[in-house]
Coordinates of C-alpha atoms and ligand atoms in Angstrom, one line a residue:
X158 CA -61.5 -113.2 -55.4
X159 CA -62.8 -112.0 -59.0
X160 CA -60.1 -112.1 -61.6
X161 CA -60.5 -108.6 -62.8
X162 CA -58.6 -108.7 -65.9
X163 CA -59.8 -111.8 -67.4
X164 CA -62.1 -110.0 -69.8
X165 CA -59.6 -108.2 -71.8
X166 CA -58.8 -108.8 -74.9
X167 CA -55.2 -108.3 -75.4
X168 CA -52.7 -108.5 -72.1
X169 CA -50.6 -105.1 -72.4
X170 CA -47.9 -103.8 -70.0
X171 CA -50.5 -101.4 -68.7
X172 CA -52.9 -104.7 -67.9
X173 CA -50.1 -106.1 -65.9
X174 CA -49.5 -102.7 -64.1
X175 CA -53.1 -102.2 -62.9
X176 CA -53.1 -106.3 -62.0
X177 CA -50.5 -105.4 -59.1
X178 CA -52.2 -102.4 -58.2
X179 CA -55.6 -104.3 -57.9
X180 CA -53.5 -107.6 -56.2
X181 CA -54.7 -110.0 -59.0
X182 CA -52.1 -112.3 -59.6
X183 CA -50.0 -112.7 -62.9
X184 CA -49.7 -116.3 -64.6
X185 CA -47.0 -116.4 -66.9
X186 CA -45.6 -119.9 -68.9
X187 CA -42.8 -120.4 -71.2
X188 CA -43.8 -121.6 -74.8
X189 CA -41.5 -122.4 -77.6
X190 CA -43.8 -123.2 -80.6
X191 CA -47.2 -122.4 -82.3
X192 CA -49.7 -125.1 -81.2
X193 CA -48.8 -125.1 -77.1
X194 CA -48.8 -121.4 -77.7
X195 CA -52.3 -121.6 -79.1
X196 CA -53.5 -123.9 -76.6
X197 CA -52.0 -121.8 -73.7
X198 CA -53.7 -118.8 -75.2
X199 CA -57.0 -120.3 -75.1
X200 CA -56.8 -120.5 -71.5
X201 CA -56.4 -117.1 -70.8
X202 CA -53.0 -117.1 -69.6
X203 CA -51.8 -113.7 -69.0
X204 CA -47.8 -113.6 -70.3
X205 CA -46.1 -116.0 -72.4
X206 CA -42.5 -116.1 -72.1
X207 CA -40.0 -117.6 -74.9
X208 CA -37.4 -118.5 -72.8
X209 CA -34.0 -119.2 -73.7
X210 CA -34.8 -122.0 -71.3
X211 CA -35.6 -123.4 -74.8
X212 CA -32.1 -124.3 -74.9
X213 CA -32.6 -127.0 -72.5
X214 CA -36.0 -128.2 -73.2
X215 CA -36.2 -127.9 -76.8
X216 CA -32.4 -128.4 -78.0
X217 CA -31.0 -130.6 -75.0
X218 CA -28.3 -128.5 -73.7
X219 CA -27.1 -128.4 -70.6
X220 CA -26.9 -124.3 -70.1
X221 CA -28.9 -121.6 -71.8
X222 CA -25.7 -120.1 -73.0
X223 CA -25.5 -121.9 -76.6
X224 CA -29.1 -120.9 -77.7
X225 CA -28.8 -118.0 -80.8
X226 CA -30.7 -115.1 -81.8
X227 CA -31.9 -116.8 -85.0
X228 CA -33.0 -119.6 -83.1
X229 CA -35.1 -117.4 -80.6
X230 CA -36.5 -115.8 -83.5
X231 CA -37.5 -118.8 -84.9
X232 CA -39.3 -120.2 -81.6
X233 CA -40.7 -116.5 -81.0
X234 CA -42.4 -115.7 -84.2
X235 CA -44.1 -119.4 -84.1
X236 CA -45.2 -118.5 -80.6
X237 CA -46.6 -115.1 -81.5
X238 CA -48.4 -116.6 -84.8
X239 CA -50.5 -118.2 -82.4
X240 CA -51.0 -115.7 -79.8
X241 CA -54.2 -113.4 -79.8
X242 CA -54.7 -112.3 -76.0
X243 CA -51.5 -113.0 -74.1
X244 CA -48.5 -110.8 -73.7
X245 CA -45.7 -112.2 -75.3
X246 CA -42.1 -111.5 -73.9
X247 CA -39.1 -113.0 -75.4
X248 CA -35.7 -113.5 -73.7
X249 CA -32.5 -112.2 -75.1
X250 CA -29.9 -114.9 -75.3
X251 CA -26.6 -114.9 -73.9
X252 CA -24.2 -112.6 -75.6
X253 CA -26.8 -110.5 -77.7
X254 CA -26.8 -107.8 -75.2
X255 CA -24.0 -107.9 -72.3
X256 CA -21.2 -106.2 -73.9
X257 CA -22.6 -103.1 -75.6
X258 CA -25.6 -101.1 -75.7
X259 CA -25.8 -100.5 -79.4
X260 CA -25.6 -104.4 -80.1
X261 CA -28.6 -104.8 -77.4
X262 CA -30.7 -102.3 -79.1
X263 CA -29.9 -104.1 -82.7
X264 CA -30.9 -107.5 -81.2
X265 CA -33.9 -105.9 -79.6
X266 CA -35.2 -104.4 -82.6
X267 CA -34.5 -108.0 -84.7
X268 CA -36.6 -109.7 -82.1
X269 CA -39.5 -106.9 -82.2
X270 CA -38.8 -106.7 -86.2
X271 CA -39.0 -110.1 -86.9
X272 CA -41.4 -112.1 -84.6
X273 CA -43.8 -109.4 -83.5
X274 CA -43.6 -109.8 -80.0
X275 CA -44.7 -107.5 -77.3
X276 CA -41.3 -107.2 -75.1
X277 CA -37.8 -108.4 -74.1
X278 CA -36.3 -110.1 -71.2
X279 CA -33.2 -110.0 -70.2
X280 CA -30.9 -111.2 -67.3
X281 CA -28.8 -108.7 -64.6
X282 CA -29.1 -105.5 -62.8
X283 CA -26.7 -102.3 -63.0
X284 CA -24.1 -104.3 -65.3
X285 CA -26.8 -104.1 -68.3
X286 CA -28.3 -101.0 -67.1
X287 CA -27.2 -99.1 -70.5
X288 CA -28.3 -101.9 -72.6
X289 CA -31.9 -101.6 -71.0
X290 CA -32.0 -98.0 -71.3
X291 CA -30.8 -98.1 -74.8
X292 CA -33.3 -100.6 -75.7
X293 CA -36.3 -98.6 -74.0
X294 CA -35.4 -95.3 -75.8
X295 CA -36.7 -97.4 -79.1
X296 CA -40.0 -97.9 -77.2
X297 CA -39.4 -101.6 -76.6
X298 CA -40.5 -102.7 -73.2
X299 CA -37.8 -104.7 -71.1
X300 CA -38.8 -107.2 -68.3
X301 CA -35.7 -107.7 -65.9
X302 CA -34.6 -110.8 -64.4
X303 CA -32.8 -111.1 -61.0
X304 CA -31.8 -113.8 -58.5
X305 CA -30.7 -116.9 -60.1
X306 CA -30.0 -115.8 -63.9
X307 CA -29.3 -118.9 -65.5
X308 CA -26.9 -117.3 -68.3
X309 CA -24.3 -116.7 -65.3
X310 CA -24.0 -119.8 -64.5
X311 CA -20.2 -120.2 -65.2
X312 CA -19.7 -117.4 -62.7
X313 CA -22.2 -119.0 -60.1
X314 CA -21.2 -122.6 -60.6
X315 CA -24.5 -123.8 -59.2
X316 CA -28.2 -123.5 -59.7
X317 CA -28.7 -123.2 -56.0
X318 CA -30.7 -120.9 -54.5
X319 CA -29.2 -116.7 -54.5
X320 CA -28.9 -114.1 -52.3
X321 CA -29.1 -116.1 -48.9
X322 CA -26.2 -113.6 -47.5
X323 CA -27.2 -110.3 -46.6
X324 CA -24.6 -108.4 -49.0
X325 CA -26.3 -110.2 -52.2
X326 CA -29.5 -109.7 -50.8
X327 CA -28.6 -106.1 -50.5
X328 CA -27.3 -106.0 -54.2
X329 CA -30.5 -107.7 -55.4
X330 CA -32.7 -105.0 -53.9
X331 CA -30.5 -102.2 -55.1
X332 CA -30.7 -103.6 -58.7
X333 CA -34.5 -104.0 -58.3
X334 CA -34.6 -100.4 -57.9
X335 CA -32.3 -99.9 -60.6
X336 CA -34.7 -101.8 -63.0
X337 CA -37.5 -100.1 -61.9
X338 CA -36.2 -96.4 -62.4
X339 CA -35.0 -97.3 -65.7
X340 CA -38.2 -98.0 -66.7
X341 CA -38.5 -101.6 -67.0
X342 CA -42.2 -102.9 -66.7
X343 CA -42.0 -106.2 -64.7
X344 CA -38.9 -108.1 -63.6
X345 CA -38.5 -112.0 -63.0
X346 CA -37.3 -113.0 -59.4
X347 CA -35.7 -116.5 -59.8
X348 CA -34.6 -118.8 -56.7
X349 CA -34.4 -116.7 -53.8
X350 CA -35.7 -116.7 -50.4
X351 CA -39.6 -116.1 -50.3
X352 CA -38.9 -113.2 -47.7
X353 CA -36.6 -111.3 -49.5
X354 CA -39.0 -111.7 -53.0
X355 CA -41.5 -110.2 -50.5
X356 CA -39.6 -107.1 -49.6
X357 CA -38.5 -106.5 -53.3
X358 CA -42.3 -106.9 -54.2
X359 CA -43.6 -104.4 -51.8
X360 CA -40.5 -102.1 -52.3
X361 CA -41.0 -101.7 -56.1
X362 CA -44.0 -100.4 -58.0
X363 CA -43.8 -102.4 -61.3
X364 CA -44.8 -106.3 -61.2
X365 CA -42.5 -109.0 -59.9
X366 CA -42.8 -112.4 -61.3
X367 CA -41.6 -115.1 -59.3
X368 CA -40.3 -118.6 -60.0
X369 CA -38.8 -120.3 -56.9
X370 CA -39.3 -116.7 -54.9
X371 CA -42.2 -117.5 -52.7
X372 CA -46.2 -116.5 -53.2
X373 CA -45.9 -112.9 -52.3
X374 CA -44.6 -112.0 -55.6
X375 CA -46.9 -110.3 -58.2
X376 CA -47.3 -113.4 -60.5
X377 CA -45.5 -116.8 -60.8
X378 CA -43.7 -118.3 -64.1
X379 CA -42.9 -121.9 -64.6
X380 CA -41.5 -123.7 -67.4
X381 CA -44.0 -125.3 -69.7
X382 CA -42.8 -128.7 -69.9
X383 CA -41.7 -128.7 -66.4
X384 CA -45.2 -127.9 -64.8
X385 CA -46.7 -130.6 -67.2
X386 CA -44.2 -133.4 -66.0
X387 CA -42.6 -133.5 -69.6
X388 CA -39.3 -133.0 -68.1
X389 CA -37.8 -136.0 -66.7
X390 CA -35.3 -136.0 -63.7
X391 CA -35.9 -132.4 -63.0
X392 CA -37.5 -132.0 -59.4
X393 CA -36.5 -128.6 -57.8
X394 CA -38.5 -128.0 -54.6
X395 CA -40.4 -124.9 -56.2
X396 CA -42.0 -126.9 -58.9
X397 CA -45.1 -128.2 -58.8
X398 CA -46.1 -130.5 -61.6
X399 CA -49.9 -130.5 -63.1
X400 CA -50.1 -133.4 -65.0
X401 CA -48.2 -136.6 -66.0
X402 CA -48.1 -136.1 -69.7
X403 CA -44.5 -137.2 -70.1
X404 CA -45.8 -140.6 -68.8
X405 CA -49.0 -140.0 -71.1
X406 CA -47.0 -139.4 -74.0
X407 CA -44.5 -142.5 -73.6
X408 CA -47.9 -144.6 -73.2
X409 CA -49.8 -143.0 -75.9
X410 CA -46.8 -144.3 -78.3
X411 CA -46.1 -147.3 -76.8
X412 CA -50.0 -147.8 -77.2
X413 CA -49.5 -146.5 -81.1
X414 CA -46.3 -149.2 -81.6
X415 CA -48.6 -152.0 -80.1
X416 CA -51.6 -151.4 -82.5
X417 CA -49.1 -151.1 -85.5
X418 CA -47.3 -154.0 -84.7
X419 CA -50.8 -156.1 -84.5
X420 CA -52.4 -154.4 -87.3
X421 CA -54.9 -153.1 -85.4
X422 CA -54.4 -149.5 -86.6
X423 CA -55.6 -148.7 -89.1
X424 CA -58.9 -150.4 -88.6
X425 CA -61.9 -150.8 -91.5
X426 CA -63.4 -147.0 -90.3
X427 CA -59.6 -145.5 -90.7
X428 CA -59.2 -146.4 -94.0
X429 CA -60.3 -145.5 -97.7
Ligands
KIV197 O1 -35.9 -118.7 -69.9 C1 -36.7 -119.0 -69.3 O2 -37.7 -119.8 -69.2 C2 -36.6 -118.1 -68.0 C3 -37.9 -118.4 -66.8 C4 -37.6 -119.5 -66.1 C5 -38.0 -117.0 -66.1 O3 -36.3 -117.2 -67.9

């Protein structure tokens, strides 16, 4: 199939909507820094997510809970400075939108003002509806996130696949409609059965972006460090790696050390 949207100079929420209508899949990856974001944008990736997975891959925490709004703003503004084409979505970190919709709006406004991002993402359905609605009233596009929502890890107690039981699956379907009706422009479906993701994708008019949710969703997202093979000891079933960059970096650094120690680097051409 021809890629209908590769010629757009700037991916917008409307472009993503057209992609769903035309059956063109949406490719989304995370990024947290300028150099990687610049590389990703040159590949014509559709969406870059400045995910709160930065807490794990950039800061070494076990969960996404500790990352702060100030930290997310530093990552997101670095990414945004590199991006000309992709749609940039920024995760609202834990504690910045759940309790109080006024606080949610203030957090979203800080993200938009201080980073120049195109949209925010937050986790949850009905329980965060008031926050979503208030953010939307300010003209800020919102991406939802259902299924495995890592900010609720202490409630779930596990990162295992969600909504395998009928009751939870029905709740997820209801929440997907809640997000659509509220006016979210897209939603992430994380780690849920493929059949359920397919059903949600067919039922809602906004794009669904899956991670561990099968191939019927309107798009896919992976954490950059995971798909490049940089993250060690993280091999969930849904993850496909597209390189061995962890090993490559390690080998490059070992070679550099050997060259320095043996006075092989710098050579005559590499000095003044
Ligand atoms: O934080 C993140 O990287 C995410 C994706 C896994 C969807 O939310």
